[in-house]
Structures are given as C-alpha cells and as structure tokens.
Amino acid sequence: MLPGSAPAAGGTGMFVPAATAGTVLCCMCGVSMQPNPANMCARCLRARVDITEGVPRHAAVVYCPDCSSYLQPPRSWLRATPESPELMQILLRRINRPLARLRVSLSGAEFVFSEPHSKRLRLKLRLRREVLHGIVLEQTHPVEFVVHDRLCDSCSRAQANPDQWVAVVQLRQHVPHRRTFLYLEQLLLKHGQASLAIRVAAAPGGLDFFFGSRSHAARLVDFLATVAPIQTSTAKQLVSHDTKSSVYNYKYTFSVEICPICREDLIALGPQASRDMGGLGPLVLCVKVTNAIALLDPLTLRVHHLEEKKYRVYNFKAALTSKQLVEYIVLDIEQESPEISIDGSRYQLAYAQVARVSDFGKNDTIFTVRTHLGHLLNPGDHALGYDLYGANLNDDDMDKAMTRYSLPEVVLVKKSYEKRPRTRRWKLKRLLVEEDAANKAKGEEEKRLDEYEAFLRDLELDPEMRFKMDLYKNEDYRSEMASTVGDDIPTVPIEELIEDLTLGDDEEDEGEEAV
C-alpha cells in the first residue's frame, strides 16, 4: 500500500481516497480557515463587527440602605443581598429593553468584584448575535451600575416620624413570666417574620410590633397561629378620607392573646373537661405548647392534645406555675414499667421517695410519689416539683379534685442540675426592643436576666426546642470554663451551633496587616 492511500473498502479491492476538510483563505488576512458565508476568520469578524454596539455600558440602580431593598420601576421595592440571584435579576431587567431592541441575546452573566464603599455594581455579560449571513458571534460585555441611595416609602415615613405606622400587632399573654416571649422571639428571628417591622416596643404583658403595611402585620399573625395557641381580634380607625377620590386611610390593630397555659404548668381539670378528654387527670402537666396544648397525666402517661378553640370552651387556668416549683432530693426510686416514647419524649413510671431540700436535715418528712421521670432520676439526684402538701391553692377546680380524688402530695416535673456559669459556648440573637421606663427599673432588669438564664437552661435540657431555633458559637467562651461544670450537666453539642458572621473593623485591620 502506498503511503497516504486509504485501505481497500470492505475487502473489494477498490481504492478510496482519504477525506480531507476543505479550507479557504480569509479575505482580509489570508489565514487558512474553515469556510463560512462571510469568508472571514473569527479575529477579523470581531475586528470589523461589534455586536455590543448600542448596548449600554453604564446604568443606575436605586437602593434603600435601611431595608436593603432595590427599586423595581415604577414603585416596587425588592429585597436582595449582595451578589444574590435576586440582585442579578433586578440588574438584568434594567438592560433587557436595549438588548431586545438590538436583537442581542444574553447567554450568560456574572458579578465582577467591586468594593462595597464604591457604590458600584459590575456585571460581565456574554452576548450573542447573528451577523453577516447567519454567522453567530459571541462577545463579552462589561456593564457598571451606579448605586444611588434613596429611602423607600415605608422607610422614609419611619424616618420622618416613627409613629407613622399603618398596622400594629399587640401580642399579649397574662402570665407572671416572659418565657413564652423569649421562645417566640427566637422563632421570629429564625424565620425572619419580624424583619419588616418598623419598630418593636415592650408593653405591659407583651410586645407591640409596628408595620408600615397591613399585609405585613397579617403575615405575622398567620405565623403566630402556626406556633402558638392564640386568639385574634382586629380593629381599624379612620385616619383620613379624600372625598374626591374616595380614598380612605386606616390604622389597623391586631390584638393577639396567647393562651395562658405554659410548659411545666400544673392544671386541675374540671369534671366536664376530664370526661371530654377520656377521663384524663384530674391533675395534668403541660409538656408542650405549639398551636395545640399537650397535656400529660403523670400517673398514667396518657397525653391529650387540646386545640385553642377547644381550650376556649373550658378556659381553665394553671393551678401552679413554674415560678412555684420546689426543689426535692431523691432518696430512693423503683421503676414500675418499661420506658416508652410519646410524641418524641421519653417517660417511665416509677415510685420515688423524696424530701424537700429545705427540710433535709431538719425533719423526717418524706413523700412517696408516683412519677413519670423514672428514666432520669437516681438516688441522690435533685428534682423540681409542685408541693401540694403545703401549697396554698386558690383554684376552684383544684378544690373539687381534692374533695373527689386522692391526689398526690408531690408532683415531680423535671430533674434539677447544678447551677452552671452564665458564660456558655453558645449564644442567641435578640430582637431590638424599645423598653419603657417600667422595664428599665433595677428590680425588673434583674428579674428579666434571671428569666433569660432559666430559658437558656431549658434549651440545654430540650433538644426538640433547640431544633426550632438558631444557636450561634460564642467567641467569648474559653475552654477552661468547662472544668467548672459537672459532667452530668446537659450541654449543647457543638454540631448544633452556627458560625456567627460578623463584619467589622477587626477583619479590615487583619486584612491590612496581611498585606
């Protein structure tokens, strides 16, 4: 076979020449190239044809620095974070009309880094256009957007007069503590439900959320209905009226009342309520509060979920609250039944001999009680419970239950652990709340700190509650602090913590030193 010749096709002995691609010379520079309708190479095409001609290289975008939103003409404001898909969509809409007029298609876009203080946003676009007898040419094109700061309508009203609100949500709960509001505060922060509020103010018995739009307030009320048993009423007040255009301006008020039953409360059910719940109680513990109330009979481990509408039928109150818990020491314990799991929580019936810590060593008063904490308690442990033996009760349902039933002298609620230091390796974010003069008093400040510390201890004991919140790493925590804490004290695993992103002068100084 001669060099350069092709082998015989199919063994027939026929000579088949090798297929070669045809080339032509560029009409401008003479470079050998694949033939095309223009008879020009790609370099010459780009030199003679500019597909970005007429496409703007500069544009402007309006930004509200208070709420981090961008103006979408004519009057819409959209919230977007730096270099986010939402911001990319807002910027591309500014140049879509020139691209459509020039019949240029967009095949790609990406952000180009710019300093935050430069008030510039840069994009690199990849444009595609058909030129010279069906040839498709693609080219990159930079676009720079100048950011103009301007307050949106709601922020400008808030800056001019903070009281120019349109709707207010008055959240109230008639209980002697603020544990429920500490819990709801973390849920609001995690889901961003309070971010649209103009301001949040403390009020006697609750919080007030002020909004610049009625829809924002209604959205907060809808969210609260999914996480807590609430009762809502609405009202509106006429502010102004334009007789020519028949435009009415109202101020709306949403009054939200949270059910006064809280977790760990002891409740004495009335005869009718006990019968309707299948003979539950009469003494029950509230073990969980969502949009329904979970009631546990500590003597039989039966759990009943009571919705808010059904609760309003009975409208019972807590006979004893967590403020009245008494500390006991466990002398002996004997398990009665195996451990079971109900709604994700573990329980075990057991008989325990306990004595009040305040009486320990002073008298020989010992109580033998039935408890649902058999899987947690051991001899020598401490537990918190309600002292029905020496309590001064002012509840009609409790008085009826005492006359009709043989009630236990002590109802244990939870295991008690050693007091831990206030500095933890995790922390929570807080809402910016405007405090009134009554809350700034010295006694109230100490009371709120103690309630917040008790709330943090409850979080360490309840993984299910932690799952609903965002816990962040505490940069001020030192590892040597852990040596002062007992081994049996529950702690939050480090896997559940989130890095708290903070941008400040410290990071800028570190960057300058590295340079």
Steps between C-alpha positions, in 0.01 A plus 500: 500500500639838402557758769200735545254267326191366673449124553265302275133549589328187628760269345382582143840621391363843399711806574329757727683834546528646855243769584655840574329814629487782252657831598493848352706811554361791701416788268654747743813344648555191282497251789386147413161434656182297478267650241209717620252734327713808578832343392664669798670349804369556851768758581414712199128466569547634854717782369246613240170413675419612857185326623503707821450826312205679655498284814536729805818477703371713787170494686359606835313315773324643806572342840335549840772468768254456787322187379761379242255504210529617138251696295324309226332767286256648528434463876591148613781439747667158506733383776827343379835414655836578330581276202177305541283361218230749599740792452617355167139486380438863603810623314431302182151646479661844469667404171250252354326763287818616312598137438160419353509809277843405361400133462784390725448192715654450843681168546660561840565752776715516812599750767839673498637589842472864604568665834183547710579868566546576127122502441556301181364166382678338205375223273675309223250397233542250219302625201410306185383643169460386140715696250588477128286232338417285804833502685446503881757703688543499884677775691549612863368837608556676837223707656543726803204602717520809719316451831294799609380497862139595558259402772197299397153623587463304824850588622458867416180508703676330789790747482272801486284382788542157663134506605378507140411134506212344313446179698598378846499148644442505876629168634394426858506215751364536853761300694754608768806422282638565149610149403252480212624826348863385523402188308298689238783752460736227378239361260440846354875552451550163333213543254551875447141585586584818694747639245233716332397666825572872524566458870430263788399643836458335839162533663349377829435131447650471153642666189375740233612457136449806277484457122472731203258267321194307610609192301827481695311501830255237374790278399643518852161406648475201265845384607416530869191285445725215381734502801281596796135470611371852445173689483489795260275804468537789255397863496559803280487877547440753225793742465410701190255499212526655154142582394594562136674167438322301777834388646491401867807470722468276804718387787456130572542326835541124540448391859659157552453326835708192572350220705608546866602133531877456479735205502551337843177647639289280730131502410199363684235400248136549578260202494360591155845554344630176650206302360533655153869404493429137576543509877834681492631638826374672702862618553688547172828661396543714191801343325492678162341811350475546123178593321350243739558426869641158594370386843666205677351299783814426709333201671389314184725650225198588288542803272219711357544780242259786554448754222451869571132504402429205728696663781276810483204273576646394838721808557680345796798666668826367639472403866880526547761648266873453460561791738369277784726199440664355813831313502499141632770243559440142385561247778396184317333405174340182365401463134144378445479461120738500203601824330271621220511783245203733442517778238878476498536532880600213729314408818514220758270445795674452834446537873736747667568599858582870517554767762506877469851642487393776736391235755792265447679458833231692692217247512412153378224596254525257208257468209442189293372607159435355159692677226554489124873575536617148584746500206678812629502486878745306720549503878680819596372704205308824537164564336259790473133442574180649636435474873128426534555403864583851617378718210237767550278445196236739373339296223142373494582200280783402734266520801246276325773251406626484859152417631424237234841334448803396701760732352877452539685721743780574253504517119854484361551699180865476394846410614706778654868551424779698657508870423735565211696819420323764293766487225427224249662392178182595316279805487170624359416808298248747638241733353554874529220593739422848626464471878272726695588663832332224704718230345819700562457495878771320694277226635344430160842480334620234744176309462532495121861380522397213728217402264738505204748281690221253582402498132858415398504210748176370352659506155788285622254242632268488196653402161160526332473866598855570380414350160253784438757774567838623376782473757828678425855443621610731777839649419548615861481145636824350633553124523631517858150603610378148428703363794269678745193319368397152613515211255132416541378850407346499149680712243430599141705294249734710291350345185178694565674840508520744209793729425398858568610712204619842617650759269675784676818698542690203643485309173611808305797547731601136459482539122725809510756318715503207258572737211 
